[in-house]
CSV table of C-alpha atoms in Angstrom, one decimal:
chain,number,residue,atom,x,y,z
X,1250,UNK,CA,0.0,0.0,0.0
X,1251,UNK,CA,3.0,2.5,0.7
X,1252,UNK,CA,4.5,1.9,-2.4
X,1253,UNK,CA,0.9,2.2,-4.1
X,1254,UNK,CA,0.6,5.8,-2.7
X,1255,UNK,CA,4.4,6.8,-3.1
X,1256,UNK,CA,4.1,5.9,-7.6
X,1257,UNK,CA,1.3,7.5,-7.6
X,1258,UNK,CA,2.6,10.5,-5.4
X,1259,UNK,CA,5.2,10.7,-8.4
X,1260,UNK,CA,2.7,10.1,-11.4
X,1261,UNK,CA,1.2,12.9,-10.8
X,1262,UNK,CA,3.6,15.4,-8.8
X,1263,UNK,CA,5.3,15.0,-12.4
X,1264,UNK,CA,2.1,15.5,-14.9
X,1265,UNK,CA,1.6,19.7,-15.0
X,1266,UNK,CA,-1.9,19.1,-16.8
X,1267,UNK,CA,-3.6,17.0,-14.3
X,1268,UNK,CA,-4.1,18.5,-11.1
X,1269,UNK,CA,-5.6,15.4,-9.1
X,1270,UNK,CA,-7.5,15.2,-5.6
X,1271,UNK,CA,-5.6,12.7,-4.4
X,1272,UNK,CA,-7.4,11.6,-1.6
X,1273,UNK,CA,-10.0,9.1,-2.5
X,1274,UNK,CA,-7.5,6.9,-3.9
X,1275,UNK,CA,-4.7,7.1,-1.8
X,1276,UNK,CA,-7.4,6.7,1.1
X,1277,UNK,CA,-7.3,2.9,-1.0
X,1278,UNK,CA,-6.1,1.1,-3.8
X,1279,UNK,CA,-10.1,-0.2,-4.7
X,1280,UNK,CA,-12.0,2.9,-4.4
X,1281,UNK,CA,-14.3,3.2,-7.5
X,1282,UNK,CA,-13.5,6.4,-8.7
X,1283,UNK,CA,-10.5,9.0,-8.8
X,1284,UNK,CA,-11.1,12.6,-9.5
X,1285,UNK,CA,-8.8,15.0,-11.3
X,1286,UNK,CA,-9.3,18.4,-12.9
X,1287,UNK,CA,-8.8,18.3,-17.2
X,1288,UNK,CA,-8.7,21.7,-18.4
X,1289,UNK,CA,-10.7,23.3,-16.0
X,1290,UNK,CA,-13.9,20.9,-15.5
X,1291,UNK,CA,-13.6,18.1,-13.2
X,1292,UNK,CA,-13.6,14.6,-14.5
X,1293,UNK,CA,-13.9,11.1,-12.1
X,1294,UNK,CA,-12.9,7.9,-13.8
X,1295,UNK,CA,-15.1,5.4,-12.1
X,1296,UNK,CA,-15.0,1.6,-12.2
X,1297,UNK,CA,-17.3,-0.9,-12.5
X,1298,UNK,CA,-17.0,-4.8,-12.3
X,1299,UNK,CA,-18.4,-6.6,-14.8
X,1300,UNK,CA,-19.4,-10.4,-15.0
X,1301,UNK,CA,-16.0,-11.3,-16.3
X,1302,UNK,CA,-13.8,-11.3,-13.3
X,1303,UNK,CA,-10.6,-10.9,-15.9
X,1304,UNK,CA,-12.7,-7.2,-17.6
X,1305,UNK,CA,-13.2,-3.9,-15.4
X,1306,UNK,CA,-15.4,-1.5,-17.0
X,1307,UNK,CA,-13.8,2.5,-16.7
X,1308,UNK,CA,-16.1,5.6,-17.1
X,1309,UNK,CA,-14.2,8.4,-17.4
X,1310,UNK,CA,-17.2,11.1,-17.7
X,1311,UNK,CA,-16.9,12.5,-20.9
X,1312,UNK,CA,-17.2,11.3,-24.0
X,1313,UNK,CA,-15.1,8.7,-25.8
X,1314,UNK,CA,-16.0,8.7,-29.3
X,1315,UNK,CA,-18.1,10.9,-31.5
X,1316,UNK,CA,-20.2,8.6,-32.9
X,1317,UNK,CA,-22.5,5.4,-31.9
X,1318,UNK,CA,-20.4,2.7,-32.2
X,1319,UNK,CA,-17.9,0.1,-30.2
X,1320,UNK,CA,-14.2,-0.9,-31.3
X,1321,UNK,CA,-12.9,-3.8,-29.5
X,1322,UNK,CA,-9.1,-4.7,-30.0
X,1323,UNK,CA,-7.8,-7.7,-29.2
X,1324,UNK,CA,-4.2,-6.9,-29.7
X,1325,UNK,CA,-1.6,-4.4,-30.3
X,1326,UNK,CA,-1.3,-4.9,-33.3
X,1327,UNK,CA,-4.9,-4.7,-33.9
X,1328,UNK,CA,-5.3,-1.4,-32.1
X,1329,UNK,CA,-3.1,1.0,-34.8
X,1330,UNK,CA,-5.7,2.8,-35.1
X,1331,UNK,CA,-6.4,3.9,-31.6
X,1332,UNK,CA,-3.4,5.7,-29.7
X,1333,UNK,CA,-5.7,5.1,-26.7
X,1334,UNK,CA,-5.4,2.0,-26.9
X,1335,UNK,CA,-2.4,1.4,-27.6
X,1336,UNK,CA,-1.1,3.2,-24.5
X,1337,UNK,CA,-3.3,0.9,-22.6
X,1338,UNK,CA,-2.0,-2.5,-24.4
X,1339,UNK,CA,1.5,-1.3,-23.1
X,1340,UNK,CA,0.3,-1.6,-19.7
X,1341,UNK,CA,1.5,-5.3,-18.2
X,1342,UNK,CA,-1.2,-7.9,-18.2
X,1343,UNK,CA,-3.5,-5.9,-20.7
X,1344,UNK,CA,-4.7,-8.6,-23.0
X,1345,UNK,CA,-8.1,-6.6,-24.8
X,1346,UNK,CA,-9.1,-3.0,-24.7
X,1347,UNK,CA,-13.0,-2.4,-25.9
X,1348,UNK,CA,-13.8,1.7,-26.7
X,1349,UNK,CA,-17.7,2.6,-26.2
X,1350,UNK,CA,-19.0,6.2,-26.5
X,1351,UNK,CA,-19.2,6.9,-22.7
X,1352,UNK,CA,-16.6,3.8,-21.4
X,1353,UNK,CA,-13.4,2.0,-21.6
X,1354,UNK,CA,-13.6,-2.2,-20.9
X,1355,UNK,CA,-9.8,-3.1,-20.4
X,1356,UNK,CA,-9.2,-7.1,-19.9
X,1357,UNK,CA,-6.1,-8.7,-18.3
X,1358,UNK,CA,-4.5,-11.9,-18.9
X,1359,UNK,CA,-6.1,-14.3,-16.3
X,1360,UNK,CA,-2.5,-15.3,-14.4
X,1361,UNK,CA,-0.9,-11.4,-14.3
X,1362,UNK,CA,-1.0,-9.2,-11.3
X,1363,UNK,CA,-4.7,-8.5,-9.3
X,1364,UNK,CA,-6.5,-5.5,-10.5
X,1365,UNK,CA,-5.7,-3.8,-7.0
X,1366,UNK,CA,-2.0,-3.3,-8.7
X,1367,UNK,CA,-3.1,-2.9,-12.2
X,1368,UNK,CA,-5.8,0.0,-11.5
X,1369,UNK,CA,-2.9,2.8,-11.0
X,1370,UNK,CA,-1.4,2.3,-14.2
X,1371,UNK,CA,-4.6,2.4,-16.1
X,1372,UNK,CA,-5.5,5.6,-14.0
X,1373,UNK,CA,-2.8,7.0,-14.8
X,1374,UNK,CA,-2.9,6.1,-18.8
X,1375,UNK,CA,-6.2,6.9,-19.0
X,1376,UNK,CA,-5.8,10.0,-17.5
X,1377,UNK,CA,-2.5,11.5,-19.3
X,1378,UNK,CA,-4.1,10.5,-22.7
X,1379,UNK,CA,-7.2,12.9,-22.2
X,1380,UNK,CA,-4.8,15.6,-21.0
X,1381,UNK,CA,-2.5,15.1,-24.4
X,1382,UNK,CA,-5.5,16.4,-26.4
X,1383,UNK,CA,-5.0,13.1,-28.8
X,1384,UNK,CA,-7.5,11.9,-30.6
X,1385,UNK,CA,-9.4,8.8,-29.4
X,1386,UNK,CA,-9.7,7.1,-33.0
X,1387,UNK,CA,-6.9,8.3,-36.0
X,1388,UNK,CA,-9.1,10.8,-38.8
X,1389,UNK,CA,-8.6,8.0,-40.9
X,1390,UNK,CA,-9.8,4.8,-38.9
X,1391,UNK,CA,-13.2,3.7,-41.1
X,1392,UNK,CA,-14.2,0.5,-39.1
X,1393,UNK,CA,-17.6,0.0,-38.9
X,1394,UNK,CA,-19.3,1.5,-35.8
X,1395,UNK,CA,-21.9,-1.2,-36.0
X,1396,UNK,CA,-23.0,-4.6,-37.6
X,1397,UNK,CA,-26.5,-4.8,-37.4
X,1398,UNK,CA,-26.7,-1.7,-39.9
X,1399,UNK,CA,-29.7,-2.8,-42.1
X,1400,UNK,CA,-28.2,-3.0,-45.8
X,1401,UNK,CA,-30.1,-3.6,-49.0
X,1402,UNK,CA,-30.2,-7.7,-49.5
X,1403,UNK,CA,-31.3,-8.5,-45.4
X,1404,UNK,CA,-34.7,-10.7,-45.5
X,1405,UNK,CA,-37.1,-9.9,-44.0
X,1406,UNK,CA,-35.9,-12.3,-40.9
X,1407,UNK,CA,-32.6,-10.7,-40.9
X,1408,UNK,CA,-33.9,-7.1,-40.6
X,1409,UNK,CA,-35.7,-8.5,-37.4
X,1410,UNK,CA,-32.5,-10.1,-35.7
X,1411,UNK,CA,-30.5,-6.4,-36.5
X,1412,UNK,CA,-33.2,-4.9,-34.7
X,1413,UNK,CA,-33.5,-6.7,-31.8
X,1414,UNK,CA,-29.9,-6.8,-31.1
X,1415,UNK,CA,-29.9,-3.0,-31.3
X,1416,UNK,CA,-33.1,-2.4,-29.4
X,1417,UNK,CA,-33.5,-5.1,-26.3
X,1418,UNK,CA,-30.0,-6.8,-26.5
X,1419,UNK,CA,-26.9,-4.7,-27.1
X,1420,UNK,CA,-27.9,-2.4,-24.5
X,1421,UNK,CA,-28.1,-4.6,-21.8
X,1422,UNK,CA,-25.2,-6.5,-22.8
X,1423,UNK,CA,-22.9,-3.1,-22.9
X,1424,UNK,CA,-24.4,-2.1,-19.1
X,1425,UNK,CA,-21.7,-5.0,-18.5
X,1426,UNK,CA,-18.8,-3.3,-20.2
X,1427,UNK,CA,-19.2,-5.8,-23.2
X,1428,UNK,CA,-21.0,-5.7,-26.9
X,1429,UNK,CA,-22.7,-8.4,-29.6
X,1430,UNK,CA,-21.9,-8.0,-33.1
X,1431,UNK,CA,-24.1,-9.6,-35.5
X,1432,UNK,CA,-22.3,-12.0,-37.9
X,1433,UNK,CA,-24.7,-14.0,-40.1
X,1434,UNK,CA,-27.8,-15.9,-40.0
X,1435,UNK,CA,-27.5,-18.9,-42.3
X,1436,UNK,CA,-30.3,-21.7,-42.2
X,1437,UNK,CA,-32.0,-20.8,-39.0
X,1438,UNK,CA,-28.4,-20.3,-37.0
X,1439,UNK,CA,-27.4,-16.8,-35.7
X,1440,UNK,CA,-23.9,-16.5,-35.5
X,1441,UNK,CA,-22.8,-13.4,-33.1
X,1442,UNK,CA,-19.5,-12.1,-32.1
X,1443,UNK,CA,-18.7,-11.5,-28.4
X,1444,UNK,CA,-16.4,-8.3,-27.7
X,1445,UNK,CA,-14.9,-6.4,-24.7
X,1446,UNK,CA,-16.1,-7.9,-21.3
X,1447,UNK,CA,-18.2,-10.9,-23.3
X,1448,UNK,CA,-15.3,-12.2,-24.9
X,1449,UNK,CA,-14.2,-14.7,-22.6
X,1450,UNK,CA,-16.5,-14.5,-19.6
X,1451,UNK,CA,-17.2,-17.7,-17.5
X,1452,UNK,CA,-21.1,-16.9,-17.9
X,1453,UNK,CA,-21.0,-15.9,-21.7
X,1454,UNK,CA,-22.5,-19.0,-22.7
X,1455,UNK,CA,-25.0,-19.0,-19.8
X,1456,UNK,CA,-25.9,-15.5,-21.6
X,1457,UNK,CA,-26.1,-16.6,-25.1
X,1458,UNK,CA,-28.4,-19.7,-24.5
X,1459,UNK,CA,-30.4,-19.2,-21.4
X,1460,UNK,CA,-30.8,-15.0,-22.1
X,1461,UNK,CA,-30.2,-14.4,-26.1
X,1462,UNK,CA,-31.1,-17.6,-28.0
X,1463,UNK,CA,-34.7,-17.6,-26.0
X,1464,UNK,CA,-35.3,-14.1,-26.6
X,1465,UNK,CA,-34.7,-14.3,-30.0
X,1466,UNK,CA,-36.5,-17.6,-30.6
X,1467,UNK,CA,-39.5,-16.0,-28.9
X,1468,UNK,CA,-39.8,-12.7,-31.2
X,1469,UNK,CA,-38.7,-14.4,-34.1
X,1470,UNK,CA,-40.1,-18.2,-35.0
X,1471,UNK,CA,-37.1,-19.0,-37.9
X,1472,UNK,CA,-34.3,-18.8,-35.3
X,1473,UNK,CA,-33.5,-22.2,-34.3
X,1474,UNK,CA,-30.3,-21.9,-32.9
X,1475,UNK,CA,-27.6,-18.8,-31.5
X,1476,UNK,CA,-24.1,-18.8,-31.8
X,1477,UNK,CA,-20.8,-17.7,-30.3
X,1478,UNK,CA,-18.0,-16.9,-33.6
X,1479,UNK,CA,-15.8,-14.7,-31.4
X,1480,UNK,CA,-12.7,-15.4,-33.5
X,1481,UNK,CA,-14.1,-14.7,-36.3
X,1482,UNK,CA,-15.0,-11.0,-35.8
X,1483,UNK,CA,-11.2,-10.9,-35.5
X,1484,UNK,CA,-10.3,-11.8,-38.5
X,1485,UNK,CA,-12.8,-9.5,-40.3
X,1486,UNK,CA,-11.1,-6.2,-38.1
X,1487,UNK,CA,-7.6,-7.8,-39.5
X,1488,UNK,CA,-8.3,-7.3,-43.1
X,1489,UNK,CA,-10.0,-3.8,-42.3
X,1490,UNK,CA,-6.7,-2.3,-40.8
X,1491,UNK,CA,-4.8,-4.5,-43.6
X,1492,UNK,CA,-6.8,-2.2,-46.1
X,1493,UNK,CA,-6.0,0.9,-43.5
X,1494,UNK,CA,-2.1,0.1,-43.6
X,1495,UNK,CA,-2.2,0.3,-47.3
X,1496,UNK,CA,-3.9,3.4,-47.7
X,1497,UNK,CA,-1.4,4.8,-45.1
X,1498,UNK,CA,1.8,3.5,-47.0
X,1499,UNK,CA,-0.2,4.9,-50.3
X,1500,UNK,CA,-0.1,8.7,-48.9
């Protein structure tokens, strides 16, 4: 605990732009919430647990991204297009990073340090990337904000699914720090991709079956069956920021 309060003592004695109220949490290293000042307006990154004991869901107060829409990054190398982050993959034990418009869902490998000694860090890189005046997202980054866009060939049944993921579903699900992208539905199978707090999570399938698959099955009579295709969300992100790096090396 001394050695908690005397890094942070330093992280921010040396950081001119962020003028914290150190109290709350150098009263503890779980407290919920640590305040600072950010040009002028106060600001208190709050945490949340989630279902997933390896994601913690941060709320820093203000807004994240510009638009409505989640990017969930797996990797480093999958987040070049987010200097947020980045900064946060470079943090010991971070293993996914998941950006919604009003929170951060950071997840740590399973056998690293507790969150107790991983909280500061994030603090702290949280807070000196919103004092750097970077941008969340790089001008360039195109990723689609959201899957269940209707587009011109959905059926009919299709349409249905998009909309109850986005109206009754997605919601709920991102209350827990996570999100459900839609994938396909092919001969009565609904194949969803888990991201941030989801991905991975003991009770995810619990979820999906018990919670998703009879919701869906209820509104709509051609679902016969919902499932999990985590990995392959990944893959489709991949060849987006493929296509990205090539329009970079082009300029």
């Amino acid at each position: 605990m001394v050695e908690i309060k005397q890094w942070y003592q330093r992280r921010v004695r040396g950081n001119p732009v962020v003028s914290c109220l150190r109290n709350t949490y150098l009263n503890g290293p779980t407290a919920s919430s640590i305040p600072l000042v950010l040009s002028n307006r106060s600001m208190f990154i709050q945490t949340q647990t989630t279902p997933n004991p390896n994601s913690m869901k941060f709320v820093p107060g203000i807004q994240i991204l510009d638009h409505i829409g989640t990017y969930d990054f797996n990797s480093l190398e999958s987040a070049r297009i987010s200097p947020l982050a980045r900064q946060l993959f470079r943090i010991d034990g971070v293993t996914r990073v998941f950006l919604a418009p009003d929170f951060i869902s950071v997840t740590k490998d399973d056998n690293e340090q507790p969150w107790n000694t991983m909280k500061p860090d994030i603090f702290a890189c949280i807070m000196d990337f919103f004092s750097s005046n970077q941008p969340v997202l790089l001008d360039e980054a195109t990723l689609a904000s959201s899957s269940s866009t209707i587009n011109e060939d959905d059926d009919e049944t299709t349409i249905m699914i998009k909309e109850l993921l986005d109206t009754r579903i997605r919601p709920t699900v991102m209350e827990d720090g996570g999100d459900i992208r839609f994938v396909s539905f092919d001969d009565g199978i609904v194949k969803l991709a888990l991201q941030g707090s989801c991905s991975g999570c003991p009770s995810s399938s619990v979820t999906l079956k018990n919670g998703i698959e009879n919701m869906m099955q209820f509104y709509i009579p051609e679902v016969l069956s919902v499932e999990a295709v985590d990995d392959e969300i990944a893959e489709v992100q991949n060849k987006v920021f493929e296509e990205f790096d090539k329009t970079l090396d082009k300029d």
